[in-house]
Coordinates of C-alpha atoms and ligand atoms in Angstrom, one line a residue:
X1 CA -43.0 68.3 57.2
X2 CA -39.4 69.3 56.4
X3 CA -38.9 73.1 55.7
X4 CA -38.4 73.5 51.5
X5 CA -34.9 74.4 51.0
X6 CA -34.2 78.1 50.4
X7 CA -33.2 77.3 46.9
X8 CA -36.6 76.1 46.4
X9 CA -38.3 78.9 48.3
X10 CA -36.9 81.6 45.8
X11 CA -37.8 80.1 42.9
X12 CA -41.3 79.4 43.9
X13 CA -41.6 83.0 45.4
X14 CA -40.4 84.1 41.4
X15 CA -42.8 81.5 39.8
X16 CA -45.6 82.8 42.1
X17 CA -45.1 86.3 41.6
X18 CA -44.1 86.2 37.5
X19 CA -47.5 84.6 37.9
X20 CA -49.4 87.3 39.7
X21 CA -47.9 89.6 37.4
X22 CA -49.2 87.3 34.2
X23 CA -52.6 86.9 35.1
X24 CA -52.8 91.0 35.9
X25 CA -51.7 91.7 32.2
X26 CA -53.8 89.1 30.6
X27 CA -57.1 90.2 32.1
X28 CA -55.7 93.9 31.0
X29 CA -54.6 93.1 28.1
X30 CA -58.0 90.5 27.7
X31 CA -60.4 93.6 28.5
X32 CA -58.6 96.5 26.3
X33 CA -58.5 93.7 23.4
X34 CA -61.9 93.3 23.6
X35 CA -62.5 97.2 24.2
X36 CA -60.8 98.2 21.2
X37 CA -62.1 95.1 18.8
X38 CA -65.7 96.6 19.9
X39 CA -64.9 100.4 19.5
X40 CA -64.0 99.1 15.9
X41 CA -67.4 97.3 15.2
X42 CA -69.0 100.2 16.5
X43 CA -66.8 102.7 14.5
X44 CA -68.1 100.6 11.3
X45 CA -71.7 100.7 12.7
X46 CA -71.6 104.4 12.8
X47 CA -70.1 104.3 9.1
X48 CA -73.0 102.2 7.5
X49 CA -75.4 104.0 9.6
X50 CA -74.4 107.4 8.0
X51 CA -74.3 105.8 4.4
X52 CA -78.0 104.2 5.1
X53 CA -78.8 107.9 5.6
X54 CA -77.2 109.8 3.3
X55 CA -77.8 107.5 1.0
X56 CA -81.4 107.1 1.9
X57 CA -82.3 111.2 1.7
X58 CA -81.2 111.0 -1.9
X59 CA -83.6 109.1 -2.6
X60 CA -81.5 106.0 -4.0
X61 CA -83.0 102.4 -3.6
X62 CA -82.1 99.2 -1.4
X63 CA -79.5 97.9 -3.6
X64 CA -78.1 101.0 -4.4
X65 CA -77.2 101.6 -0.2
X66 CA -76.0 98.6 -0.2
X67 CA -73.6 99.3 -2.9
X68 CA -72.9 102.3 -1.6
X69 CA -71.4 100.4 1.8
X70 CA -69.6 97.9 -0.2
X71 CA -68.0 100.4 -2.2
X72 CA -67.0 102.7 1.0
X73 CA -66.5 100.1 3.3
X74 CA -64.9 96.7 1.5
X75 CA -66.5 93.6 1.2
X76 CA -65.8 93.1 4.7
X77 CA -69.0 94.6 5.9
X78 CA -71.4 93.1 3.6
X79 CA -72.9 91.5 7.0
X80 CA -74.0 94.8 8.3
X81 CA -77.8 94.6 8.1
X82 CA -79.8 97.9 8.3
X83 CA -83.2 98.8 8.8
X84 CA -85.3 101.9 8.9
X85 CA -88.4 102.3 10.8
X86 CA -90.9 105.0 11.3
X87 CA -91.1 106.8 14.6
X88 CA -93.1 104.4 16.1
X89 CA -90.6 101.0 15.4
X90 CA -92.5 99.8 12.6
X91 CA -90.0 98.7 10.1
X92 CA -89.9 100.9 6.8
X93 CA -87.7 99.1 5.0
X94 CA -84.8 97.1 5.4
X95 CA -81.7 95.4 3.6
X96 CA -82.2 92.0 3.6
X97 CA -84.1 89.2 5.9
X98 CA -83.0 90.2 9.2
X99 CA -80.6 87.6 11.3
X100 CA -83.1 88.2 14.1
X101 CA -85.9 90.4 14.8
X102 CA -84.2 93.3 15.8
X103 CA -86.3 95.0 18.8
X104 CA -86.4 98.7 19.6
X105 CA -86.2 98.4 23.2
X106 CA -87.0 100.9 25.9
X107 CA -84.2 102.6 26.3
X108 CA -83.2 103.0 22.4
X109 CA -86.3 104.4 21.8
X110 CA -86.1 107.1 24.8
X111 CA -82.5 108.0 23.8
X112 CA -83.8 108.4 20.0
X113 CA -86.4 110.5 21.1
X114 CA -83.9 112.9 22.8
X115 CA -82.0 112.5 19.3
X116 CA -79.3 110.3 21.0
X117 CA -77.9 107.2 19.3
X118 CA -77.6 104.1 21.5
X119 CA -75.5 100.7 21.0
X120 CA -76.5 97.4 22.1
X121 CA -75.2 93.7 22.2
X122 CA -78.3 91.6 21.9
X123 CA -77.9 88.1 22.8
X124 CA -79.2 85.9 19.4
X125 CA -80.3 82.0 20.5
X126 CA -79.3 81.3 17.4
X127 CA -76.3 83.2 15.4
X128 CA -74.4 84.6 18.6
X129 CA -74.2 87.4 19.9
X130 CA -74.8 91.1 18.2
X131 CA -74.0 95.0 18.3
X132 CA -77.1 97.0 17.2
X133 CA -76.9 100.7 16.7
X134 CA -79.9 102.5 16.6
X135 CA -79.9 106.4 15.4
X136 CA -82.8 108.8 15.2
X137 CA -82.9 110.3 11.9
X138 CA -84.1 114.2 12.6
X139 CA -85.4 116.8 10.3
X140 CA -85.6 120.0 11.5
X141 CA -85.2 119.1 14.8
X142 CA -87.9 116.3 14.2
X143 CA -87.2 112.5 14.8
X144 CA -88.7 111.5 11.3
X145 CA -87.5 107.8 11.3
X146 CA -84.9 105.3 13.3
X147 CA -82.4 103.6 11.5
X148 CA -80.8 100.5 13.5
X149 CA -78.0 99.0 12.2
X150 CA -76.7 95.3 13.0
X151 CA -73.5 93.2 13.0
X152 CA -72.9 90.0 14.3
X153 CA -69.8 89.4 16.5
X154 CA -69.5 85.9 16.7
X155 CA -66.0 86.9 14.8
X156 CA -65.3 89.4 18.2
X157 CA -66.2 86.6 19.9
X158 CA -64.3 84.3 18.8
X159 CA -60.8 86.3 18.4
X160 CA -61.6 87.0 22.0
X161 CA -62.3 83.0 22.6
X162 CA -59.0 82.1 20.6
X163 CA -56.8 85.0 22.6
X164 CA -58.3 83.1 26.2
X165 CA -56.9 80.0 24.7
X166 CA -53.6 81.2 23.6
X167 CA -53.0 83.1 27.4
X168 CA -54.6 79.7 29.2
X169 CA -51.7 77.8 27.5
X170 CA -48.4 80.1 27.0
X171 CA -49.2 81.6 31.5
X172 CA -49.0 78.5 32.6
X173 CA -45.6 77.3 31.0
X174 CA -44.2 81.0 31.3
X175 CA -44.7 80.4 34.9
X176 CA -43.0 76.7 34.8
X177 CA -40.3 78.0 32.4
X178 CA -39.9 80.3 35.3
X179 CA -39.7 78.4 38.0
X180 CA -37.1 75.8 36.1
X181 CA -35.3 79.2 36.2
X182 CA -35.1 80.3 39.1
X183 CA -34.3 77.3 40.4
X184 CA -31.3 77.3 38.0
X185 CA -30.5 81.1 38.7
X186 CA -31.1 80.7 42.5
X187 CA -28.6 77.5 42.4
X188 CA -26.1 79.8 41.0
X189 CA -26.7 82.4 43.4
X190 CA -26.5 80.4 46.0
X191 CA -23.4 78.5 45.1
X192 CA -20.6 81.0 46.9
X193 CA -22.5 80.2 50.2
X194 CA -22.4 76.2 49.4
X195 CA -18.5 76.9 48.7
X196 CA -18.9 79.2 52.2
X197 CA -19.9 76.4 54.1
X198 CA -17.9 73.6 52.8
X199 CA -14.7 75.9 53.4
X200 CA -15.8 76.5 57.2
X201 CA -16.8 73.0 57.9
X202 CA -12.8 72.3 57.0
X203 CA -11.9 74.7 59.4
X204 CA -10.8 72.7 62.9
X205 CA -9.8 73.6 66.3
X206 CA -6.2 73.1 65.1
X207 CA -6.2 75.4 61.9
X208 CA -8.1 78.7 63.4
X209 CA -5.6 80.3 62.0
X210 CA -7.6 79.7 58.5
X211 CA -9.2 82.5 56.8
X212 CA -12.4 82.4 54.4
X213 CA -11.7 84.0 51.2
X214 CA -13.3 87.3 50.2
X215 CA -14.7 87.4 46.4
X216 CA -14.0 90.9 46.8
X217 CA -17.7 92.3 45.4
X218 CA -18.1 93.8 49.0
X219 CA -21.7 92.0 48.4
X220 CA -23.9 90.3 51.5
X221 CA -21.4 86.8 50.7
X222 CA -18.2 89.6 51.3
X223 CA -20.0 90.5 54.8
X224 CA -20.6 87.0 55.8
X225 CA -16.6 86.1 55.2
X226 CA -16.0 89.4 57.4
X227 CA -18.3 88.1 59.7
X228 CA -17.4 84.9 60.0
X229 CA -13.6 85.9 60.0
X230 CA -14.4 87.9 62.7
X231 CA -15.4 85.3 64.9
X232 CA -12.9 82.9 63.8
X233 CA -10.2 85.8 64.9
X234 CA -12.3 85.7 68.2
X235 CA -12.2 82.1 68.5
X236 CA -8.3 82.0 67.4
X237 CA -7.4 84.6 70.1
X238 CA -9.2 82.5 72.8
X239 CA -8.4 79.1 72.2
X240 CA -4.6 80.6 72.2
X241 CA -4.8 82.5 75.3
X242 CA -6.6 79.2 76.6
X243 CA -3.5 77.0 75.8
X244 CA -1.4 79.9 77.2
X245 CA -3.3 79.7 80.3
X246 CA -2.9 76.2 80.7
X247 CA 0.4 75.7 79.7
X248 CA 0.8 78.8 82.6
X249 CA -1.2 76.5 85.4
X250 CA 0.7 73.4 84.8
X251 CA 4.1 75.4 85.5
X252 CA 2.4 76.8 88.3
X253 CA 1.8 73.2 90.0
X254 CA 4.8 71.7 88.7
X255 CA 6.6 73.6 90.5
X256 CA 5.9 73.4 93.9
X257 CA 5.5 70.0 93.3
X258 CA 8.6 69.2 91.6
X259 CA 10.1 70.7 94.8
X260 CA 8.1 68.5 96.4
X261 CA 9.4 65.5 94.4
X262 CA 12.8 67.1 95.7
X263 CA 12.6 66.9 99.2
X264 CA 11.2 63.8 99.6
X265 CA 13.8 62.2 97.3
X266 CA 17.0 63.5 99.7
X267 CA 14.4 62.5 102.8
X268 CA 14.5 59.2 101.3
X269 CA 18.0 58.7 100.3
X270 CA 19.6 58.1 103.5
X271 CA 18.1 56.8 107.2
X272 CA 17.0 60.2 108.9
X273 CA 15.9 61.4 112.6
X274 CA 12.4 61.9 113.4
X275 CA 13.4 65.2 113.7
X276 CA 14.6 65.4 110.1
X277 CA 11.4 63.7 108.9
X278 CA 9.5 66.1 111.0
X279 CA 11.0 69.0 109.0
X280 CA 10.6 67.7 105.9
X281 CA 7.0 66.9 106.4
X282 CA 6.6 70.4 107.3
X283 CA 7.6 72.1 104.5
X284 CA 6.7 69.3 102.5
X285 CA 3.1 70.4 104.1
X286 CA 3.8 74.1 103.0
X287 CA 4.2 73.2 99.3
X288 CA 1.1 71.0 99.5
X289 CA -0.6 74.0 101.2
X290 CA 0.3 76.2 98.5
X291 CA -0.5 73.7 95.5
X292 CA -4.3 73.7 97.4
X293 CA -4.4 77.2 96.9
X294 CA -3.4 77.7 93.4
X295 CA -5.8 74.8 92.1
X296 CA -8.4 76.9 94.8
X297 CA -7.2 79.8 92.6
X298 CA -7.3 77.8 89.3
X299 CA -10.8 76.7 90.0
X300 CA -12.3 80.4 91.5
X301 CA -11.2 81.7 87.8
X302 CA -12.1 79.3 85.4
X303 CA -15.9 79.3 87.5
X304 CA -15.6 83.4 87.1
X305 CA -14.3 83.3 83.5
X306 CA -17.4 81.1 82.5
X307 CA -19.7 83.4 84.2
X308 CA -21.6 84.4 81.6
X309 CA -24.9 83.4 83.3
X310 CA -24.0 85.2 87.0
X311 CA -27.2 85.7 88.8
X312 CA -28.9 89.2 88.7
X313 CA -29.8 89.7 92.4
X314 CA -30.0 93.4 93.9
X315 CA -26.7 93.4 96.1
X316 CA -26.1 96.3 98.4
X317 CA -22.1 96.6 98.5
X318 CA -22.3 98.3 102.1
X319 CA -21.9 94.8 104.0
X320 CA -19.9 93.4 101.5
X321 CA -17.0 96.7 101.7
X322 CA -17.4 96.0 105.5
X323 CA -16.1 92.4 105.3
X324 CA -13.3 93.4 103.6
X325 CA -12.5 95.8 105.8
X326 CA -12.9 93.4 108.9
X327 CA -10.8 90.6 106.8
X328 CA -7.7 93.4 105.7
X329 CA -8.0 93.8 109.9
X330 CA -7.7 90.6 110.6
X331 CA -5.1 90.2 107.9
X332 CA -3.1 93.3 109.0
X333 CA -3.0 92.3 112.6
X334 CA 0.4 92.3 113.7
X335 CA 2.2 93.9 110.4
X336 CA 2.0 97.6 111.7
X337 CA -0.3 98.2 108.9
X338 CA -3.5 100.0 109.3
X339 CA -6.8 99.4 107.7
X340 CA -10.0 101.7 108.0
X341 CA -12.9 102.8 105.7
X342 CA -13.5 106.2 104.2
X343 CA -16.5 107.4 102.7
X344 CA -18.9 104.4 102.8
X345 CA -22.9 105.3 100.9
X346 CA -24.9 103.2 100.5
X347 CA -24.7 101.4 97.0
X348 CA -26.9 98.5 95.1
X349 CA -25.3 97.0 92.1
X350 CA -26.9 93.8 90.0
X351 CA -25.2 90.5 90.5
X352 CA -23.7 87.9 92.5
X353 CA -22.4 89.0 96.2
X354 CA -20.4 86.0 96.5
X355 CA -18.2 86.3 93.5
X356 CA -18.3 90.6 94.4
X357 CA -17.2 89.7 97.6
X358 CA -14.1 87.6 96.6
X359 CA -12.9 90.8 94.4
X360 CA -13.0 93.1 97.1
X361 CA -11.5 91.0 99.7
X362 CA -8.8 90.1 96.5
X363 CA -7.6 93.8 96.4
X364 CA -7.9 94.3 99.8
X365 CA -5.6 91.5 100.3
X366 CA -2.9 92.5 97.9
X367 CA -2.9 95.9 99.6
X368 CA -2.0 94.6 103.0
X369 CA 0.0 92.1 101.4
X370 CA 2.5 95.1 99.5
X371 CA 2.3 97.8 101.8
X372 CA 5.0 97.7 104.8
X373 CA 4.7 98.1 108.4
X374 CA 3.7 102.0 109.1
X375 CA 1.8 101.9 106.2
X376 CA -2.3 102.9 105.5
X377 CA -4.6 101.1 103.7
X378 CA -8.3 102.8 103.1
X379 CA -11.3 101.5 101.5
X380 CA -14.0 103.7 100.0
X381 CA -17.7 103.2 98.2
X382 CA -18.9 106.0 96.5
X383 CA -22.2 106.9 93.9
X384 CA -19.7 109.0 90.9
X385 CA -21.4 109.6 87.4
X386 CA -24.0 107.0 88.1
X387 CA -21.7 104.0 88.8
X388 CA -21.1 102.7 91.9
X389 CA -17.0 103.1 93.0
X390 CA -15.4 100.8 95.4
X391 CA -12.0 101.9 96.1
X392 CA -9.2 100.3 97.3
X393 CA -6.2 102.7 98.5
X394 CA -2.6 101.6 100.0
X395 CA 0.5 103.4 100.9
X396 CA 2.7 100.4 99.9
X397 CA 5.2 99.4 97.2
X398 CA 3.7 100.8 94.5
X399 CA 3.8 99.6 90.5
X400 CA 5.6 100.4 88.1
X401 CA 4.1 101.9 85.2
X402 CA 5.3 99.4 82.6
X403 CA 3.6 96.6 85.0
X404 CA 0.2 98.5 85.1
X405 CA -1.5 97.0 82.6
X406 CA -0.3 93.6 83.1
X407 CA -0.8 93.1 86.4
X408 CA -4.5 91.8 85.4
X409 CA -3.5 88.9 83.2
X410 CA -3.5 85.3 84.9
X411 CA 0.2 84.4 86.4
X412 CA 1.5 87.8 86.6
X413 CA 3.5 87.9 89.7
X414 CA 5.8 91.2 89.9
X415 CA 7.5 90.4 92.7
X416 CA 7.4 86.3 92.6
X417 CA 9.4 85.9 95.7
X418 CA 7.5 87.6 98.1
X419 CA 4.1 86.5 96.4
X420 CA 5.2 82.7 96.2
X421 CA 5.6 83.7 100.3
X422 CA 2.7 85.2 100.8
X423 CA 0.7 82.6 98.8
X424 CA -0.6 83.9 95.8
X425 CA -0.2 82.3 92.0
X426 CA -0.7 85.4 90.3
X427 CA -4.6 84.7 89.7
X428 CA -5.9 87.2 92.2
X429 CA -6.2 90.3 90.1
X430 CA -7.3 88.5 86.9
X431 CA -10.2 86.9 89.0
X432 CA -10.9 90.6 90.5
X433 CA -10.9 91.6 86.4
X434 CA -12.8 88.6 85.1
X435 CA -15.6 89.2 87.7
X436 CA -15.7 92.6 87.3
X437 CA -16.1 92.3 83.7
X438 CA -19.7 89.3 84.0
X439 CA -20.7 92.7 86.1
X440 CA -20.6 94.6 83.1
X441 CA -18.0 97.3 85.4
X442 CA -13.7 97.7 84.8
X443 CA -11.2 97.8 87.3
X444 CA -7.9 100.3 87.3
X445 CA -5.3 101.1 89.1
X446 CA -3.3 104.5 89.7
X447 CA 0.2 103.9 91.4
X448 CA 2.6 106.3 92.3
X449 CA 5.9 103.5 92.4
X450 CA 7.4 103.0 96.2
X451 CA 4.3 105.9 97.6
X452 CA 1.5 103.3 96.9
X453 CA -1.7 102.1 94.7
X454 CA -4.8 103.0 94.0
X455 CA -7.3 100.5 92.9
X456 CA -11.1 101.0 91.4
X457 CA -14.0 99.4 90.7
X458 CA -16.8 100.5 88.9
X459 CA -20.1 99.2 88.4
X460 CA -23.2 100.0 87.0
X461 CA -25.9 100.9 89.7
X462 CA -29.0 98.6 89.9
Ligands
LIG501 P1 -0.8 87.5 93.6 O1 -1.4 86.2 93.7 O2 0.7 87.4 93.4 O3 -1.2 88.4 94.7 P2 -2.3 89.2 91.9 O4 -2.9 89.0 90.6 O5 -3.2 89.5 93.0 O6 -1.3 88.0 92.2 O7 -1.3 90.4 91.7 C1 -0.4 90.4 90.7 C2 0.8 91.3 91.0 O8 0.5 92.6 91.1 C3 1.4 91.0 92.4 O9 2.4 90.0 92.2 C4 2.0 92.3 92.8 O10 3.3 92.4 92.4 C5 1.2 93.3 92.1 N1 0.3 94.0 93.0 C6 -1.0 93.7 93.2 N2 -1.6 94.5 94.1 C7 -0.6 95.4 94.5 C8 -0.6 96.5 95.4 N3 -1.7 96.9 96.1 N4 0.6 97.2 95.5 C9 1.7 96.8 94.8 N5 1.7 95.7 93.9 C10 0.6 95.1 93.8

């Protein structure tokens, strides 16, 4: 079954509770009615009971009691019935033919003997339901006769009866009335988010620039705007630095292979020797090389940039600073520049090895690469403030301050020259950043300019 809308949800949730809430102050409201109606009856009870007597030890007849009551009491009690009766329950006297044979019970005549007074609603087959009172009468501390006075309350009962009737019918259309409401006052509430929503469905790829408006009530709809602002500034930023870095990679091919284009064109223009055509296929080959590389490049960091789900395998950097060592070697062979590990303990870090491996050997690369013959290169892994360190140390070129910062973006190439020479498109530090980064670590660089450059890595231990 489908979910109820939230619309619907609130306003059922208000019905249901301004129910709960009903039925509790009926049945309160039900049960002090009734309370007070018979604390009334009883009050008058006690009041014709205390007339019968008083009236009685005068010495005055029946009728005269009886007027006695009507006078004090209204008309409105002329369906009290009274009786007295000796000690023993036999009836003395009474006013009238009773409505039903009034019977001392048990308890009435234990609490009269201790010269208590006792109420009682006797059930009558035939006239309802009635209060009885029943009151020792004592002389000298002697229980000389009962008196036991009656009323019906089949009026009680049926003020009580009409009351029921009343709350049966106005709870349950309070509770529709209610729910027609909230479903009204919830639509209203709700509307801002409707208007939310339509506004951020019209929102494209192409107009990020957009911005939801802000009703200015600083209220949860405020927060969601902020919130979804927020992301659409997120989303705005990357989708620009997206085009940016495609509108950077397509330079970077076209223009090795717009040289390409070149040479081949003046190959072709006029009959050549084999040798010529030898030499243009060789550098022809370079440019090719070089275009394998950057989309090699293009492809390592678009893999690293979308990875957000790197494995979490327990990788012990030792080997891994090793290989980079053995591949700056290798690299270095020949250049005059020399390559050799410092302080190597032994680390474990969470991740991939692979894509570790290719940051390391990146930096270690681009310190052979910049630092000239004579020069030192060192590499270093270290435990410092609970992160692992690798560090990468050269005695080359240097960077300039300014550049510092911007060496990490994709394309940056400080000295373009000697890097289109030495192969790289500008990716390798950004892929050395970007990987870093899925590791949860940073990467910096210190760099004194022309004395050398000091790169760092550090990641949190496993
Ligand atoms: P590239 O593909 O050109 O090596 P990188 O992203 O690896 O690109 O490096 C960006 C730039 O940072 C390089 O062009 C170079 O100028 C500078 N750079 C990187 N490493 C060093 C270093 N160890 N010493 C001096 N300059 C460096």
């Amino acid at each position: 079954m489908r979910p109820l809308s939230l619309r619907a949800r609130l306003a059922l949730w208000y019905a249901g509770v301004l129910l709960a809430i009903l039925v509790v102050m009926s049945a309160l409201s039900y049960s002090f009615l009734r309370w007070s109606l018979l604390q009334q009856v009883d009050a008058s009870l006690a009041s014709v009971a205390q007339i019968v007597r008083e009236t009685d030890e005068r010495g005055a007849g029946d009728s005269e009691v009886e007027r006695a009551i009507r006078e004090l009491l209204g008309p409105g009690f002329s369906d009290r019935y009274y009786q007295f009766l000796d000690p023993e329950g036999r009836s003395r006297f009474r006013s009238g033919p009773p409505p039903m044979a009034l019977p001392l019970t048990p308890e009435a005549r234990a609490n009269a003997t201790q010269g208590r007074r006792t109420f009682e609603t006797l059930e009558d087959a035939r006239g309802g339901p009635v209060r009885l009172l029943t009151v020792p009468v004592l002389r000298e501390g002697r229980r000389v006769e009962i008196i036991q006075v009656s009323a019906p309350l089949a009026r009680l009962r049926d003020a009580l009866a009409g009351y029921l009737t009343t709350l049966l019918g106005l709870v349950p259309v309070a509770v529709a009335l209610a729910a027609v409401g909230g479903f009204v006052v919830t639509g209203r509430a709700l509307r801002p988010v409707r208007d939310m929503s339509r506004a951020a469905r019209q929102i494209t790829a192409e107009d990020l620039g957009r911005r939801l408006a802000r009703r200015g009530a600083e209220d949860e709809i405020d927060h969601l705007a902020d919130t979804l602002n927020t992301m659409l500034a997120g989303l705005e930023a990357a989708f620009a630095q997206a085009r940016r870095f495609s509108a950077d990679a397509a330079h970077e091919l076209r223009t090795p292979l717009t040289a390409l284009k070149g040479e081949i064109e003046v190959a072709l223009r006029a009959g050549r020797s084999p040798e010529e055509y030898r030499g243009v296929l060789r550098s022809s080959l370079e440019e090719v090389e070089h275009l394998i590389r950057a989309a090699e490049d293009l492809l390592l960091f678009s893999r690293s940039s979308a990875a957000i789900g790197l494995p979490r395998d327990r990788v012990d950097l030792e080997p891994i600073v090793l290989q980079a060592l053995e591949a700056g070697a290798r690299r270095a062979h020949g250049t005059g520049v020399t390559v050799r590990a410092e302080d190597i303990e032994p680390v474990t870090v969470l991740g991939e090895g692979g894509a570790l491996r290719r940051a390391v050997l990146n930096l270690v690369d681009n310190a052979v690469k910049y630092t000239p013959a004579g020069g030192k290169v060192s590499l270093s892994l270290l435990v410092r403030d609970g992160r692992g360190l690798i560090i990468v140390q050269d005695t080359g070129i240097g960077i300039d301050p300014a550049d510092r910062a911007r060496i990490f973006d994709p394309f940056v190439r400080l000295d373009a020259a000697r890097s289109r020479d030495t192969g790289g498109v500008g990716l390798g530090l950004a892929l050395v950043r970007s990987i870093v980064a899925a590791h949860g670590g940073t990467v910096d660089v210190e760099s004194t300019s022309g004395a050398g450059s000091r790169f760092t890595i550090r990641l949190p231990l496993a």
